Amino acid sequence: MTKSLIGHSKDLGDNFIIRRVLPALEKRSVGPFVFFDHFGPVPVVTGEELVVRAHPHIGLATITFLYDGLITHRDSLEVEMDIRPNETNWMVAGSGIVHSERSKFDPKYEVLEGIQTWIALPKEKEQIPPSFQHLSETEIPMMKQKGLTFRLLGGKFLDLESSAVVHSPLFYADIDIKMDADQIEWQLSSEEEAGLYIARGAIESEGESYAVGSMVLFEKGTKVSFKAKQNSRLMLLGGEPLKEKRHLYWNFVATSQELIDSAKERWVKDEFPKVPNETDRIPLPN
């Protein structure tokens, strides 16, 4: 029987709403994905709808993908990059990185909406040097068939391979599917599990209906099976599950509590690298 998760709405202030799907009590991760947030849609009036001050990460890769709007990323590697719809920002924290994210006004977009996910790095790579990679819309592999556009944002799936640098077997894809598309049946390997998140529209899977905010779960070796009930926008994520338990605290992910504690101490003592021209930072939670 297909299982699913329901995202829980959170107001980050000024009516900026997110749906957090992972981690959940029922399932902490899907493949190596340990965090999944759907933010917005919120009307863009001033361009300052999203202001995330400088903050640190360790032990993970963050991926940002937009449906609408414009966000500026800045980090301690001295990268400053605007991200627009159908592009991705891949930031590998590894041993430690600091970044900020701020929305921007652009008359092309009336709302801001997107997805941010975290991928836990394998134990042997959780302390690698930090890095950043931006992929434009034209750099993202795409497959089209009747009523379906499939964009592979990372990893390997459906004979497609992304140029995003990943550190474990995974797949991450944006799916735009219309009501007239055929029933989808995609086989997972015996080592892969998957989640299918409904960002817009509605689908049916194994006789159950799912709407916005739901993530349908598929076990290893099964088929990702669904049919669009409305014109929909979906996110497919998964891969090989993590071998070790992960500790999550604030923006830190690690295989040991010692690494978490060390990162907390480094942030309190202001020992993380700095983001150029960023003087304001988020304090460690009490």
Coordinates of C-alpha atoms in Angstrom, one line a residue:
M1 CA 0.0 0.0 0.0
T2 CA 1.3 3.4 -0.9
K3 CA 2.3 5.6 2.0
S4 CA 2.4 9.4 2.0
L5 CA 3.5 12.4 4.0
I6 CA 1.6 15.7 4.5
G7 CA 3.6 18.9 4.7
H8 CA 3.0 21.0 7.7
S9 CA 2.5 24.8 7.2
K10 CA 4.7 27.2 9.0
D11 CA 4.6 31.0 9.0
L12 CA 8.2 32.4 8.9
G13 CA 6.9 35.9 9.5
D14 CA 5.2 38.5 7.5
N15 CA 2.8 35.8 6.2
F16 CA 5.7 34.0 4.4
I17 CA 4.3 30.5 4.4
I18 CA 6.2 27.3 3.9
R19 CA 5.2 23.6 3.9
R20 CA 7.8 21.4 5.6
V21 CA 7.5 17.7 4.5
L22 CA 10.9 16.3 5.6
P23 CA 12.0 15.4 8.2
A24 CA 8.7 13.8 9.4
L25 CA 8.0 11.6 12.4
E26 CA 6.8 8.9 10.0
K27 CA 9.9 9.1 7.8
R28 CA 13.1 11.0 8.5
S29 CA 14.5 10.8 5.0
V30 CA 13.9 9.7 1.4
G31 CA 17.0 8.3 -0.2
P32 CA 19.7 10.8 1.0
F33 CA 17.2 13.7 1.2
V34 CA 16.7 14.8 4.8
F35 CA 14.9 18.1 4.4
F36 CA 12.2 19.3 2.0
D37 CA 10.5 22.7 2.2
H38 CA 7.9 24.2 -0.3
F39 CA 7.9 28.0 0.2
G40 CA 5.2 30.3 -1.1
P41 CA 3.5 31.2 -3.2
V42 CA 3.5 34.7 -1.7
P43 CA 2.8 37.9 -3.6
V44 CA 5.9 39.9 -4.5
V45 CA 5.2 43.5 -3.6
T46 CA 8.5 45.0 -2.3
G47 CA 10.9 42.2 -3.3
E48 CA 11.8 41.7 0.3
E49 CA 9.4 38.9 0.9
L50 CA 12.2 36.5 1.7
V51 CA 15.1 37.7 3.8
V52 CA 17.3 34.9 5.2
R53 CA 20.3 36.4 6.9
A54 CA 23.8 34.8 6.9
H55 CA 23.7 31.4 8.5
P56 CA 26.0 28.3 8.5
H57 CA 25.7 24.7 7.3
I58 CA 27.7 21.5 7.6
G59 CA 27.5 18.0 6.3
L60 CA 24.9 18.5 3.6
A61 CA 24.1 19.9 0.1
T62 CA 21.3 22.4 -0.3
I63 CA 19.3 22.6 -3.6
T64 CA 17.1 25.6 -4.4
F65 CA 14.6 25.5 -7.3
L66 CA 12.1 28.2 -8.2
Y67 CA 8.7 28.1 -9.8
D68 CA 8.3 31.9 -9.7
G69 CA 10.3 34.9 -8.5
L70 CA 13.9 35.8 -8.1
I71 CA 16.3 35.1 -5.2
T72 CA 19.9 36.2 -4.7
H73 CA 22.3 33.8 -3.1
R74 CA 25.5 35.0 -1.4
D75 CA 28.0 32.8 0.4
S76 CA 31.4 32.6 2.1
L77 CA 33.0 31.3 -1.1
E78 CA 32.4 34.8 -2.5
V79 CA 29.7 33.5 -4.8
E80 CA 26.8 35.9 -5.6
M81 CA 24.2 34.4 -7.9
D82 CA 20.6 35.2 -8.8
I83 CA 18.4 32.2 -9.3
R84 CA 15.3 32.3 -11.5
P85 CA 12.5 29.7 -12.3
N86 CA 13.7 26.4 -13.8
E87 CA 17.3 26.9 -12.6
T88 CA 19.1 25.3 -9.6
N89 CA 21.6 26.3 -7.0
W90 CA 23.6 23.4 -5.6
M91 CA 25.5 24.4 -2.5
V92 CA 27.7 21.8 -0.8
A93 CA 28.4 22.7 2.8
G94 CA 30.8 19.9 3.7
S95 CA 33.1 21.1 6.5
G96 CA 31.3 24.4 6.7
I97 CA 29.8 27.3 4.6
V98 CA 27.8 30.4 5.4
H99 CA 25.2 31.9 3.0
S100 CA 22.3 34.3 2.8
E101 CA 19.2 34.3 0.6
R102 CA 17.1 37.3 -0.3
S103 CA 14.2 37.7 -2.7
K104 CA 14.4 40.5 -5.3
F105 CA 11.7 42.5 -7.1
D106 CA 11.4 41.6 -10.8
P107 CA 8.3 42.8 -12.8
K108 CA 8.2 39.4 -14.6
Y109 CA 7.0 37.7 -11.4
E110 CA 3.9 38.4 -9.3
V111 CA 4.7 35.8 -6.7
L112 CA 7.6 33.9 -5.2
E113 CA 7.4 30.2 -4.9
G114 CA 9.9 27.3 -4.9
I115 CA 11.4 24.3 -3.2
Q116 CA 14.5 23.9 -1.0
T117 CA 15.9 20.5 -0.2
W118 CA 18.9 19.2 1.8
I119 CA 20.8 16.1 0.9
A120 CA 23.0 14.5 3.6
L121 CA 26.5 13.8 2.4
P122 CA 27.9 10.3 2.9
K123 CA 29.9 9.8 6.1
E124 CA 33.2 9.7 4.2
K125 CA 32.4 13.0 2.4
E126 CA 30.6 15.1 5.1
Q127 CA 33.8 17.1 5.8
I128 CA 34.8 17.8 2.2
P129 CA 35.6 21.4 1.2
P130 CA 32.5 23.5 0.5
S131 CA 31.4 24.3 -3.1
F132 CA 28.7 25.9 -5.2
Q133 CA 27.2 25.1 -8.6
H134 CA 24.5 27.0 -10.6
L135 CA 22.7 25.2 -13.4
S136 CA 20.8 27.4 -15.9
E137 CA 17.6 26.1 -17.5
T138 CA 19.5 25.1 -20.7
E139 CA 22.0 23.0 -18.7
I140 CA 19.3 20.8 -17.1
P141 CA 18.5 17.6 -19.0
M142 CA 15.0 17.3 -20.2
M143 CA 12.7 14.6 -21.6
K144 CA 9.3 15.3 -23.2
Q145 CA 6.4 13.1 -24.1
K146 CA 2.7 13.5 -24.4
G147 CA 1.6 16.0 -21.7
L148 CA 4.8 15.5 -19.7
T149 CA 7.9 17.6 -19.3
F150 CA 10.6 16.0 -17.1
R151 CA 13.6 18.0 -16.0
L152 CA 16.4 16.1 -14.2
L153 CA 17.9 18.5 -11.7
G154 CA 20.4 16.1 -10.2
G155 CA 21.6 12.5 -10.4
K156 CA 20.5 9.8 -12.9
F157 CA 17.0 8.7 -14.0
L158 CA 15.2 7.6 -17.2
D159 CA 18.4 7.4 -19.1
L160 CA 19.1 11.0 -18.3
E161 CA 22.2 12.2 -16.3
S162 CA 22.5 15.7 -14.7
S163 CA 25.8 17.6 -14.7
A164 CA 25.1 18.6 -11.0
V165 CA 28.0 17.2 -8.9
V166 CA 26.4 14.8 -6.4
H167 CA 28.1 12.6 -3.8
S168 CA 25.9 9.6 -3.6
P169 CA 23.4 7.7 -5.9
L170 CA 20.3 9.9 -6.2
F171 CA 17.8 11.5 -8.5
Y172 CA 15.9 14.8 -8.2
A173 CA 13.5 16.0 -10.9
D174 CA 10.9 18.6 -11.7
I175 CA 7.8 17.2 -13.5
D176 CA 5.2 19.3 -15.3
I177 CA 2.3 17.0 -16.3
K178 CA -1.0 17.7 -17.9
M179 CA -4.4 16.0 -17.4
D180 CA -4.1 14.3 -20.8
A181 CA -0.8 12.7 -20.1
D182 CA -0.7 8.9 -20.0
Q183 CA -0.4 6.9 -16.7
I184 CA 3.2 7.0 -15.5
E185 CA 5.1 3.8 -14.6
W186 CA 8.8 4.2 -13.7
Q187 CA 10.6 1.3 -12.2
L188 CA 12.9 1.8 -9.2
S189 CA 16.0 -0.4 -8.7
S190 CA 16.2 -2.7 -5.7
E191 CA 18.5 -0.1 -4.0
E192 CA 16.3 3.0 -4.6
E193 CA 13.4 4.5 -2.8
A194 CA 11.5 7.6 -3.9
G195 CA 9.1 10.4 -2.9
L196 CA 6.8 12.3 -5.3
Y197 CA 5.7 15.7 -4.0
I198 CA 2.7 17.6 -5.3
A199 CA 3.5 21.3 -5.5
R200 CA 0.6 22.2 -7.8
G201 CA -2.5 20.3 -9.0
A202 CA -3.5 16.8 -8.0
I203 CA -2.6 13.2 -8.9
E204 CA -3.9 9.6 -8.3
S205 CA -1.6 6.8 -7.3
E206 CA -2.6 3.2 -6.6
G207 CA -6.2 4.2 -6.2
E208 CA -5.6 7.1 -3.8
S209 CA -5.9 10.8 -4.5
Y210 CA -3.2 13.3 -3.5
A211 CA -3.3 17.1 -3.5
V212 CA -0.9 20.0 -3.0
G213 CA 1.4 19.4 0.1
S214 CA 1.4 15.6 -0.1
M215 CA 4.4 13.5 -0.8
V216 CA 3.7 9.9 -2.0
L217 CA 6.3 7.4 -1.0
F218 CA 7.6 4.5 -3.0
E219 CA 9.6 1.6 -1.5
K220 CA 12.8 0.2 -3.0
G221 CA 12.2 -1.9 -6.1
T222 CA 8.7 -0.7 -6.7
K223 CA 7.3 1.5 -9.5
V224 CA 6.7 5.2 -9.3
S225 CA 3.1 5.0 -10.5
F226 CA 0.7 7.9 -10.9
K227 CA -1.8 9.7 -13.2
A228 CA -2.5 13.5 -13.2
K229 CA -6.0 14.4 -12.1
Q230 CA -5.3 18.1 -12.9
N231 CA -2.5 19.9 -14.7
S232 CA 0.2 19.5 -12.0
R233 CA 3.8 20.3 -11.0
L234 CA 5.6 17.6 -9.1
M235 CA 9.0 17.0 -7.5
L236 CA 10.5 13.5 -7.7
L237 CA 13.3 12.8 -5.2
G238 CA 15.1 9.7 -4.0
G239 CA 18.0 7.3 -4.4
E240 CA 19.8 4.9 -2.1
P241 CA 18.9 5.4 1.6
L242 CA 21.5 6.6 4.1
K243 CA 23.5 3.9 5.7
E244 CA 24.0 5.8 9.0
K245 CA 21.7 7.7 11.3
R246 CA 21.9 11.5 10.8
H247 CA 21.8 14.1 13.6
L248 CA 20.0 17.2 12.6
Y249 CA 20.2 20.4 14.6
W250 CA 19.2 23.8 13.1
N251 CA 21.2 24.1 9.9
F252 CA 23.6 21.3 10.7
V253 CA 23.5 17.6 9.5
A254 CA 26.1 15.1 10.7
T255 CA 26.7 11.4 11.5
S256 CA 28.0 12.3 15.0
Q257 CA 26.8 14.6 17.7
E258 CA 30.4 15.7 18.2
L259 CA 30.4 17.4 14.7
I260 CA 27.1 19.1 15.6
D261 CA 28.5 20.4 18.9
S262 CA 31.7 21.6 17.2
A263 CA 29.7 23.5 14.6
K264 CA 27.6 25.1 17.3
E265 CA 30.7 26.3 19.1
R266 CA 32.3 27.6 15.9
W267 CA 29.2 29.7 15.1
V268 CA 29.0 31.1 18.6
K269 CA 32.7 32.0 18.5
D270 CA 32.3 33.5 15.0
E271 CA 34.8 31.1 13.6
F272 CA 33.0 30.2 10.4
P273 CA 34.0 31.9 7.1
K274 CA 32.3 35.2 6.4
V275 CA 30.0 36.2 3.6
P276 CA 31.4 39.4 2.0
N277 CA 29.3 42.5 2.7
E278 CA 27.1 40.6 5.1
T279 CA 27.2 42.0 8.6
D280 CA 23.9 40.6 9.9
R281 CA 23.7 36.9 10.8
I282 CA 21.3 34.6 12.4
P283 CA 22.2 33.6 16.0
L284 CA 22.3 30.1 17.3
P285 CA 18.9 29.1 18.5
N286 CA 18.4 29.1 22.3

